[in-house]
Amino acid sequence: KAGVTQTPRYLIKTRGQQVTLSCSPISGHRSVSWYQQTPGQGLQFLFEYFSETQRNKGNFPGRFSGRQFSNSRSEMNVSTLELGDSALYLCASSLLQNTDTQYFGPGTRLTVL
Amino acid sequence: QKEVEQDPGPLSVPEGAIVSLNCTYSNSAFQYFMWYRQYSRKGPELLMYTYSSGNKEDGRFTAQVDKSSKYISLFIRDSQPSDSATYLCAMRNNQGGKLIFGQGTELSVKP
């Protein structure tokens, strides 16, 4: 069974631009969570989607948004990029919502110049 | 103050050593405790999962939870160079709350 895939793997943007990251969960998994990982703050929860609905949200500004499609694939969008948004963005899928057996993808490394 | 505190290291040990990794937390509502391992340029993978207090063993890995002290540990016996990675603790309450991660401890096992 294929694991969680994330595209693109690397991305370079400039301040003020927007970016869309994509995540394909493991086949059959219906929950997708997004995390931001930085050296200073570690892994921080962004949001969780289940059955196309956002079920949980972390403490991030409204510039960070996401959505989930009927096939469980998910996208997250960051608008008006800031230098501090440079991070590794990780997607994790699980069979159901609020479970602890989350399978992480390799992440998208975003650099904002 | 962060809800979960974890010493970022780095921690360097010789091959075969016993490794002890720890996290402390402040939220007494946490009931589920996990340890993830993250290799360089990879996403985290779940190593150990424990509900409430107690010990859990899986091969060379043992996870301990002491809720009275709000302290969790991961022990690695007979450490191998392939154990070199960043180890993250994570926890959440039993009401569908989000996972809260520690900062991660970078471990290096030298041959």
GROMACS .gro file of N, CA and C in nm, chain A residues 9-10 35 37 39-43 45 56-59 88 90 98-102 104-106, chain B residues 2 32 34 36 38 41-46 49 86 88 92 95-103:
model
  144
    9ARG      N    1   0.787   1.862  -0.315
    9ARG     CA    2   0.875   1.833  -0.202
    9ARG      C    3   0.950   1.957  -0.157
   10TYR      N    4   0.982   2.042  -0.251
   10TYR     CA    5   1.055   2.166  -0.220
   10TYR      C    6   0.991   2.281  -0.296
   35TYR      N    7   0.067   1.982   0.968
   35TYR     CA    8   0.155   2.034   1.072
   35TYR      C    9   0.263   2.121   1.010
   37GLN      N   10   0.655   2.235   1.085
   37GLN     CA   11   0.771   2.201   1.167
   37GLN      C   12   0.883   2.301   1.141
   39PRO      N   13   1.265   2.464   1.336
   39PRO     CA   14   1.364   2.437   1.442
   39PRO      C   15   1.327   2.504   1.574
   40GLY      N   16   1.269   2.621   1.567
   40GLY     CA   17   1.239   2.696   1.690
   40GLY      C   18   1.114   2.649   1.761
   41GLN      N   19   1.010   2.620   1.687
   41GLN     CA   20   0.880   2.586   1.746
   41GLN      C   21   0.848   2.437   1.742
   42GLY      N   22   0.926   2.361   1.671
   42GLY     CA   23   0.897   2.217   1.660
   42GLY      C   24   0.777   2.192   1.571
   43LEU      N   25   0.706   2.084   1.601
   43LEU     CA   26   0.590   2.042   1.522
   43LEU      C   27   0.465   2.106   1.579
   45PHE      N   28   0.048   2.184   1.520
   45PHE     CA   29  -0.073   2.142   1.451
   45PHE      C   30  -0.140   2.259   1.381
   56ASN      N   31  -1.076   2.026   1.341
   56ASN     CA   32  -0.994   2.077   1.449
   56ASN      C   33  -0.899   2.178   1.389
   57LYS      N   34  -0.864   2.280   1.466
   57LYS     CA   35  -0.780   2.386   1.412
   57LYS      C   36  -0.678   2.429   1.517
   58GLY      N   37  -0.557   2.454   1.473
   58GLY     CA   38  -0.452   2.503   1.563
   58GLY      C   39  -0.454   2.655   1.569
   59ASN      N   40  -0.353   2.710   1.637
   59ASN     CA   41  -0.346   2.854   1.658
   59ASN      C   42  -0.263   2.923   1.551
   88LEU      N   43   0.902   2.316   0.728
   88LEU     CA   44   0.865   2.190   0.668
   88LEU      C   45   0.717   2.168   0.700
   90LEU      N   46   0.413   1.922   0.704
   90LEU     CA   47   0.389   1.778   0.706
   90LEU      C   48   0.240   1.749   0.704
   98ASN      N   49  -0.929   1.199   1.490
   98ASN     CA   50  -0.887   1.194   1.631
   98ASN      C   51  -0.824   1.061   1.670
   99THR      N   52  -0.750   1.002   1.582
   99THR     CA   53  -0.677   0.880   1.619
   99THR      C   54  -0.530   0.916   1.633
  100ASP      N   55  -0.460   0.831   1.705
  100ASP     CA   56  -0.320   0.857   1.731
  100ASP      C   57  -0.228   0.785   1.634
  101THR      N   58  -0.284   0.693   1.557
  101THR     CA   59  -0.202   0.623   1.458
  101THR      C   60  -0.205   0.706   1.330
  102GLN      N   61  -0.123   0.806   1.328
  102GLN     CA   62  -0.112   0.892   1.212
  102GLN      C   63   0.012   0.856   1.132
  104PHE      N   64   0.271   0.986   0.857
  104PHE     CA   65   0.318   1.111   0.802
  104PHE      C   66   0.377   1.094   0.662
  105GLY      N   67   0.360   1.197   0.583
  105GLY     CA   68   0.429   1.206   0.455
  105GLY      C   69   0.568   1.262   0.475
  106PRO      N   70   0.646   1.275   0.368
  106PRO     CA   71   0.783   1.325   0.379
  106PRO      C   72   0.791   1.476   0.397
  115LYS      N   73   0.564   2.611   2.745
  115LYS     CA   74   0.504   2.515   2.653
  115LYS      C   75   0.433   2.406   2.729
  145TYR      N   76  -0.325   1.020   2.624
  145TYR     CA   77  -0.262   0.938   2.521
  145TYR      C   78  -0.122   0.991   2.497
  147MET      N   79   0.258   0.927   2.296
  147MET     CA   80   0.322   0.863   2.183
  147MET      C   81   0.467   0.906   2.171
  149TYR      N   82   0.744   0.934   1.850
  149TYR     CA   83   0.768   0.926   1.707
  149TYR      C   84   0.918   0.935   1.683
  151GLN      N   85   1.194   1.042   1.378
  151GLN     CA   86   1.202   1.113   1.252
  151GLN      C   87   1.346   1.112   1.202
  154ARG      N   88   1.516   1.431   0.665
  154ARG     CA   89   1.445   1.444   0.538
  154ARG      C   90   1.327   1.346   0.523
  155LYS      N   91   1.276   1.299   0.637
  155LYS     CA   92   1.160   1.210   0.635
  155LYS      C   93   1.054   1.264   0.730
  156GLY      N   94   0.932   1.215   0.715
  156GLY     CA   95   0.828   1.249   0.812
  156GLY      C   96   0.839   1.161   0.935
  157PRO      N   97   0.781   1.202   1.047
  157PRO     CA   98   0.784   1.121   1.169
  157PRO      C   99   0.710   0.989   1.150
  158GLU      N  100   0.756   0.883   1.218
  158GLU     CA  101   0.688   0.754   1.217
  158GLU      C  102   0.659   0.715   1.362
  159LEU      N  103   0.542   0.660   1.384
  159LEU     CA  104   0.501   0.623   1.519
  159LEU      C  105   0.581   0.503   1.569
  162TYR      N  106   0.302   0.376   2.153
  162TYR     CA  107   0.175   0.440   2.188
  162TYR      C  108   0.131   0.385   2.323
  199THR      N  109   1.580   1.193   1.518
  199THR     CA  110   1.517   1.282   1.616
  199THR      C  111   1.394   1.211   1.671
  201LEU      N  112   1.051   1.239   1.890
  201LEU     CA  113   0.951   1.336   1.934
  201LEU      C  114   0.848   1.268   2.023
  205ARG      N  115  -0.209   1.384   2.380
  205ARG     CA  116  -0.336   1.455   2.367
  205ARG      C  117  -0.432   1.407   2.475
  208GLN      N  118  -1.051   1.372   2.459
  208GLN     CA  119  -1.172   1.433   2.404
  208GLN      C  120  -1.149   1.483   2.263
  209GLY      N  121  -1.070   1.409   2.189
  209GLY     CA  122  -1.046   1.444   2.050
  209GLY      C  123  -0.960   1.565   2.031
  210GLY      N  124  -0.883   1.601   2.130
  210GLY     CA  125  -0.796   1.717   2.117
  210GLY      C  126  -0.683   1.693   2.020
  211LYS      N  127  -0.620   1.802   1.978
  211LYS     CA  128  -0.511   1.791   1.883
  211LYS      C  129  -0.388   1.731   1.950
  212LEU      N  130  -0.302   1.672   1.868
  212LEU     CA  131  -0.175   1.619   1.918
  212LEU      C  132  -0.079   1.734   1.947
  213ILE      N  133  -0.020   1.730   2.067
  213ILE     CA  134   0.080   1.829   2.103
  213ILE      C  135   0.216   1.760   2.106
  214PHE      N  136   0.310   1.812   2.031
  214PHE     CA  137   0.442   1.751   2.019
  214PHE      C  138   0.545   1.824   2.105
  215GLY      N  139   0.643   1.746   2.153
  215GLY     CA  140   0.761   1.805   2.212
  215GLY      C  141   0.852   1.857   2.102
  216GLN      N  142   0.956   1.925   2.143
  216GLN     CA  143   1.050   1.986   2.048
  216GLN      C  144   1.127   1.880   1.970
   0.00000   0.00000   0.00000
